XYZ file of C-alpha atoms in Angstrom:
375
model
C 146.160 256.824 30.415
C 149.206 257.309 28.435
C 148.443 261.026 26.249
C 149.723 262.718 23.655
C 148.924 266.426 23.288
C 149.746 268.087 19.948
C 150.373 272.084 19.529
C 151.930 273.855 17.052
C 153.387 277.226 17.398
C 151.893 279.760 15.573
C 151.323 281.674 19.060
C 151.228 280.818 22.206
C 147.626 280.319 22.996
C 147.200 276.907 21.735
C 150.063 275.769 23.541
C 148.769 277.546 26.243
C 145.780 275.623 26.324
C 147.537 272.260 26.029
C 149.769 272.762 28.747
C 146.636 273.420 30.907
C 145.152 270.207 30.027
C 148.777 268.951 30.596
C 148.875 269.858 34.012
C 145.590 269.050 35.275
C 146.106 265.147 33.476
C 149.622 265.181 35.546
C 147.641 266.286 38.962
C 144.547 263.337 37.981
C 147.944 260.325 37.383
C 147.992 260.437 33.751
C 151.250 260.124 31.708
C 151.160 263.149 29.278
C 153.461 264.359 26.080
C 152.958 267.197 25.067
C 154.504 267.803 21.469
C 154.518 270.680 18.562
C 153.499 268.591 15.548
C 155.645 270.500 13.092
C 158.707 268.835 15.140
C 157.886 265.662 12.795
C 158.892 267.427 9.549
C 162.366 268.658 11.882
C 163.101 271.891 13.314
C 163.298 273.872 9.924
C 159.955 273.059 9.458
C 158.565 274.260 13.041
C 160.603 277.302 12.282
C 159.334 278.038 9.603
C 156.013 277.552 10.071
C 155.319 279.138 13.008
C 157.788 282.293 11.806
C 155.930 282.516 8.659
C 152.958 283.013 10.473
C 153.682 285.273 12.901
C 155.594 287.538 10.723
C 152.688 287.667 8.310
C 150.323 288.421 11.248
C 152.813 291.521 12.810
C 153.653 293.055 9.426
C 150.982 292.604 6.888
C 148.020 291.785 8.593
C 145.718 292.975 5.908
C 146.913 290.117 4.305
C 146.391 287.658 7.321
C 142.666 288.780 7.175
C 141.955 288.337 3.297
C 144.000 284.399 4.014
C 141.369 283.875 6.758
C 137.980 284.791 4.698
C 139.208 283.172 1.723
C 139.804 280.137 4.214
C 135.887 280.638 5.753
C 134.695 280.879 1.711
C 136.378 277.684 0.637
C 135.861 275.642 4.091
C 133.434 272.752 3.768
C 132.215 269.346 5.625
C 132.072 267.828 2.301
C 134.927 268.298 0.654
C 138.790 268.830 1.860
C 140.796 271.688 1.151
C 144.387 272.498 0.198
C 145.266 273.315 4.080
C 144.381 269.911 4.841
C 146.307 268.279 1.763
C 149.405 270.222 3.285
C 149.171 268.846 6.799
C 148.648 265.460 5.347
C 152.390 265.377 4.945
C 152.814 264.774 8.229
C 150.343 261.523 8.429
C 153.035 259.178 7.836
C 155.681 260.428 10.591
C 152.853 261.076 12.832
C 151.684 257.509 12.352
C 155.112 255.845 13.081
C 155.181 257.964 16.349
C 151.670 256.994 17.707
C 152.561 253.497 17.575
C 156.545 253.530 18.521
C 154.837 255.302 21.933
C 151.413 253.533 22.323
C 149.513 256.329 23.273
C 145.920 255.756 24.763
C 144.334 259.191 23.725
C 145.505 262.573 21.844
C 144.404 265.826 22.064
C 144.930 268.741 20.115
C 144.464 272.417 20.613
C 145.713 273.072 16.859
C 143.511 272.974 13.794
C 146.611 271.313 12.097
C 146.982 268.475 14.148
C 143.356 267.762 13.979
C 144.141 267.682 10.164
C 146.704 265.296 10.407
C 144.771 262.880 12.975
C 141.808 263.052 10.534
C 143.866 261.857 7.608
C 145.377 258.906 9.459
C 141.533 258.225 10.645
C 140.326 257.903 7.180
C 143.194 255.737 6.024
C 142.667 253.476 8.739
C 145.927 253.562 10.914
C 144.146 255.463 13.951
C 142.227 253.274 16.672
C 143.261 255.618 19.633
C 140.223 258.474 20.352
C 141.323 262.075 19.575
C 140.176 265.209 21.050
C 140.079 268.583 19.974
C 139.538 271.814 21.525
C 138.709 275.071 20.168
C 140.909 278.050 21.426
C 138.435 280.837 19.512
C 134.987 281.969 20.397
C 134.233 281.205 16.613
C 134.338 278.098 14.248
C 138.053 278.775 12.421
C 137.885 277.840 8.794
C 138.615 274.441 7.680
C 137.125 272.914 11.629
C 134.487 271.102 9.730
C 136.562 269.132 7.485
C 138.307 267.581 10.363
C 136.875 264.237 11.992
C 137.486 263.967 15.891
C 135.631 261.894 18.405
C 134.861 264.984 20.323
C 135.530 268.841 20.160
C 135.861 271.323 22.620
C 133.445 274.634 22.195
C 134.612 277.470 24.206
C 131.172 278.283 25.142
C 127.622 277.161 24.584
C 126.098 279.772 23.069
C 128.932 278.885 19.894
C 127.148 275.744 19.111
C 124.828 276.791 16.761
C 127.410 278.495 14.749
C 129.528 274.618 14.875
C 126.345 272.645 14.058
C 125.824 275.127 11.510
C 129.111 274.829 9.523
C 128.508 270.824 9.698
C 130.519 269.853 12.711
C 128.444 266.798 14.607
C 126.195 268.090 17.563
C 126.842 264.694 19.383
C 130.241 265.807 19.548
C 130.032 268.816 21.053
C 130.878 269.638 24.308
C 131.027 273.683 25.648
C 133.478 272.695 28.569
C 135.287 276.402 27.920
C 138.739 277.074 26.746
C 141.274 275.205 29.280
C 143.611 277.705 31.346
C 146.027 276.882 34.007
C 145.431 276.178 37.520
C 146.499 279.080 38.812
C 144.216 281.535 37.013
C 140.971 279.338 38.660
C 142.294 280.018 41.938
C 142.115 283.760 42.792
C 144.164 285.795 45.247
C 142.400 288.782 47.342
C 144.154 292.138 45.980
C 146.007 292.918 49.048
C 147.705 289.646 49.067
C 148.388 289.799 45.155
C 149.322 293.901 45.766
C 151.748 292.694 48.434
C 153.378 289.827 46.603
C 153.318 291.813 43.086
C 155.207 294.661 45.412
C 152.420 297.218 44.117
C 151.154 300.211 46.049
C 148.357 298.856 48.360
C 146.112 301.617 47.895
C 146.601 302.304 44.052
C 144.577 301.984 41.284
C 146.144 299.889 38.771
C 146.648 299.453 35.218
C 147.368 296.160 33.501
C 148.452 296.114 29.650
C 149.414 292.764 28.399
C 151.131 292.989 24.570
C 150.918 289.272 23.325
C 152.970 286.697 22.454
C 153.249 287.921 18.748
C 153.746 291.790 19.054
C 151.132 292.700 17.387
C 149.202 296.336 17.497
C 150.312 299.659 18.897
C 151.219 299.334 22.474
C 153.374 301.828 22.839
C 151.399 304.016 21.576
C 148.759 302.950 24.225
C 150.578 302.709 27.408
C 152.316 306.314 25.867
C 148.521 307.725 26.286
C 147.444 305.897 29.194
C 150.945 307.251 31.184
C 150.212 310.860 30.009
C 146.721 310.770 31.497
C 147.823 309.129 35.035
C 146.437 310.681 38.174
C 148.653 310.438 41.264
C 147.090 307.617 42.494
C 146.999 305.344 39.572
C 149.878 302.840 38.593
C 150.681 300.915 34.688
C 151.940 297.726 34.738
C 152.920 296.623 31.237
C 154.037 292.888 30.610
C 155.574 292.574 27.415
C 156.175 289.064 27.268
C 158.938 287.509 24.952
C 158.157 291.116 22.969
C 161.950 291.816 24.023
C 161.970 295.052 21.350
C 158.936 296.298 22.969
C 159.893 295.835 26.472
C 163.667 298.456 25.609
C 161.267 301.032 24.234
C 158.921 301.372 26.913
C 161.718 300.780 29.567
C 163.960 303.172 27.792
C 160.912 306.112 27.612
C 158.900 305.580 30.731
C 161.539 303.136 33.108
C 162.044 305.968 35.114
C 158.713 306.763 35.780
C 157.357 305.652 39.817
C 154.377 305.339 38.871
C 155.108 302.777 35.719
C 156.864 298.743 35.808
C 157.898 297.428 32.619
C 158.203 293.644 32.867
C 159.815 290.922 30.020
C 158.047 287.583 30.700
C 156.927 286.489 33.838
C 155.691 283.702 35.580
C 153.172 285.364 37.931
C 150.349 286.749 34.779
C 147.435 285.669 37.333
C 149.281 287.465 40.603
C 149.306 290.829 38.240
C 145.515 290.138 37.380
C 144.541 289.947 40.610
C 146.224 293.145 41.583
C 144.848 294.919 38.756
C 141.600 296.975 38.098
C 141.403 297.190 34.566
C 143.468 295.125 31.975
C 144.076 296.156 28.738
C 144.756 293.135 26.165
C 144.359 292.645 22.516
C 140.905 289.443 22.274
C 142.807 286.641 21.771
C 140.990 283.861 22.928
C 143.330 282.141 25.867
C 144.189 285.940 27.171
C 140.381 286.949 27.191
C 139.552 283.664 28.698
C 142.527 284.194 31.584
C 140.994 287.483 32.455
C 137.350 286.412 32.403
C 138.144 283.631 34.818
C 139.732 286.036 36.633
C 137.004 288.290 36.309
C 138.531 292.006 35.875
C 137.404 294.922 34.104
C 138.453 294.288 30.389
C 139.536 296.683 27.643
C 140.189 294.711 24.105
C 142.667 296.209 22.174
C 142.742 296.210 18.414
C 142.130 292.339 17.158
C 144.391 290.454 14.510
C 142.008 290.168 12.337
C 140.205 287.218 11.568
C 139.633 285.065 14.641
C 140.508 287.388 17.091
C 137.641 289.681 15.383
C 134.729 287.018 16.537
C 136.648 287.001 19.599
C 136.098 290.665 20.105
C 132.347 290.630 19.077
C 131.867 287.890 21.388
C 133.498 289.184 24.413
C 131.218 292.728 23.670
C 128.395 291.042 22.620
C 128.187 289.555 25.907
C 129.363 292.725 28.376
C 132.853 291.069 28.930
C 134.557 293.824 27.775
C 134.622 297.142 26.340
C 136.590 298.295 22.911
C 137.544 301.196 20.328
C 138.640 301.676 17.412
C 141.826 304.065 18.112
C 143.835 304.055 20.913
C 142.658 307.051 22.430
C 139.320 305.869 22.313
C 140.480 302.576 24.305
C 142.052 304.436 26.728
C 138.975 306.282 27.651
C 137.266 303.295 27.956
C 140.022 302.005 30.175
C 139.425 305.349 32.298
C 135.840 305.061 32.580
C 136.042 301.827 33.771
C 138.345 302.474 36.054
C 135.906 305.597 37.628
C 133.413 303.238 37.653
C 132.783 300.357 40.146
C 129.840 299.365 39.458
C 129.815 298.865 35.676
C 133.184 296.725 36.994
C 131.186 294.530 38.997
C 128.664 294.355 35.965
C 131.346 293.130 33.367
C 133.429 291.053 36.112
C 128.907 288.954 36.529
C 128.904 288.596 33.008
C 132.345 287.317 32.585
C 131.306 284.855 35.427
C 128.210 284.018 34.173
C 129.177 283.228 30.570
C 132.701 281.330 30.679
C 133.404 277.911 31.988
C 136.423 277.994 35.186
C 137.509 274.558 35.503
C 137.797 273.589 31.264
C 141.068 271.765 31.746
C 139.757 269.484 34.527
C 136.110 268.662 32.817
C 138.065 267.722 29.572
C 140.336 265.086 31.106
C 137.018 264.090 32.826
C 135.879 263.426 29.164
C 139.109 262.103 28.155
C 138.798 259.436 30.638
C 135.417 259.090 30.035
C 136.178 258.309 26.472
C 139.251 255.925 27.348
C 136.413 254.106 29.617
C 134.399 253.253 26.806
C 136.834 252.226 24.554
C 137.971 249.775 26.592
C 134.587 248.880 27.916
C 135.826 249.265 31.855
């Protein structure tokens, strides 16, 4: 199959999840794209989109959360709403594209693409099947106004909340959140200690800070550092959070017991050498570290759809939260004192989310293509 994959980049999770899908297409022969939508209207438009969002989630989130349950109050199946009106902008370009590139099949992990694909559906100019996948443990506002061949629930006990807001049951399919390849595959700790260059016999911290800089983890990995016993390590990995990554390096660099790392390529290495992970719920994060199955402390959520995330992961015994950052660290502590409730969080997290997502949904993709074309 020839596939197109839309994202759009209002954090990195949903291209996160494409590019896993991307990858395991590539590895099955497929020909894959893999596009941000917003590209269409030009780069001042992707810029602006994605920066508008991201600021508003880093600096006023109280705002962020009122946008998302006014979005959940005005979100129907039977009627479309001004979100979707906006995206509809893009039908025409989109259009254009499809057919200068005959794709066979589209994904999208991005509410707005689905939009977009759903207008061109209802006016007729889309005969390709799309699919969508979910990259929250919740139904997002504005979901059920979309029309897909098939979406993508993170996990099965979700669907009664998607059947509930209107979304198809025959099109549901819980085949988990897609992550890379190399977080399915997992290292033993002395390997990933040696090739992480971390003390063999340590007990080790990981803090991950997000794509989008958002919460107080200075302030964390400033409490967890000034409760260190001599035989524990941090590892903080800040990401593209370059601001973050001169304060910490600047206060605690010369610390032995401490690494302060920009991005990096090797996120499941670090898990694997880790004990306990700190990381704020958003979905693909939480879903890495459940497939990776280690001791999870959420941080504080952007609020919204990182809130359900939160009260899913609990809910379930994937991870442990509080409110204030000393209260987290505690947690983080505890856990860390405490192998067996480890091993009891690292079961659940086993039992309850799907490992090989990316591969079962190009299994459905082709599965889809199949029938369309009656082979």
């Amino acid at each position: 199959m020839k596939i197109l994959i839309l994202s759009c980049n209002t954090g990195e999770g949903h291209n996160s999840a494409g590019k896993a899908v991307m990858e395991a297409a590539l590895l099955r022969g497929h020909e894959v794209e893999f596009m941000d939508l917003m590209l269409l209207g030009g780069k001042t438009v992707s810029h602006m989109v994605g920066g508008a969002y991201i600021s508003i989630v880093r600096h006023i989130p109280a705002f962020f959360s009122l946008l998302y349950k006014v979005g959940g109050l005005i979100s129907s199946s039977t009627r479309k709403s001004p979100v979707y009106y906006a995206n509809s902008l893009l039908a025409g370009r989109l259009d254009r594209y499809i057919k200068e590139h005959s794709f066979d099949l589209i994904l999208t992990p991005h509410l707005y693409a689905a939009e977009v694909l759903t207008c061109l559906k209802h006016r007729g100019l889309l005969s390709v099947p799309v699919i969508a996948i979910g990259t929250d443990y919740t139904c997002i506002p504005f979901w059920e106004e979309t029309d897909c061949d098939c979406y993508i629930v993170p996990q099965k006990d979700l669907l009664g909340e998607l059947i509930h807001k209107g979304l198809p049951k025959k099109r549901l399919f819980p085949l988990g959140i897609p992550v890379k390849q190399a977080f399915s595959t997992q290292k033993k700790r002395s390997l990933a200690r040696k090739f992480c260059r971390l003390p063999s016999d340590a007990h080790v911290y990981l803090v991950m800070s997000g794509s989008m800089g958002f919460g107080k983890v200075n302030l964390l990995v400033a409490e967890l550092i000034r409760k260190l016993e001599a035989d524990e390590y941090v590892v903080v990995i800040c990401g593209n959070n370059r601001r973050l990554r001169q304060i910490l390096q600047t206060t605690f660099g010369k610390n032995p017991q401490v690494r302060i790392l920009g991005f990096t390529d090797h996120v499941p290495a670090y898990m694997d050498a880790s004990d306990v992970i700190f990381s704020k719920p958003g979905g693909l994060t939480s879903t890495e570290a459940a497939v990776r199955q280690i001791a999870l402390v959420h941080t504080s959520p952007i609020p919204g759809c990182e809130t359900k995330n939160l009260a899913f992961f609990t809910s379930h015994g994937m991870s442990v939260t509080a409110r204030t950052v000393h209260g987290q660290v505690t947690l983080g502590r505890r856990l860390m004192k405490n192998e067996d409730a480890r091993i009891e969080m690292q079961k659940q997290q086993n039992h309850c989310i799907p490992h090989d997502s990316a591969v079962e949904i190009c299994r459905l993709a082709e599965k889809l293509y199949a029938q369309r074309n009656h082979l």
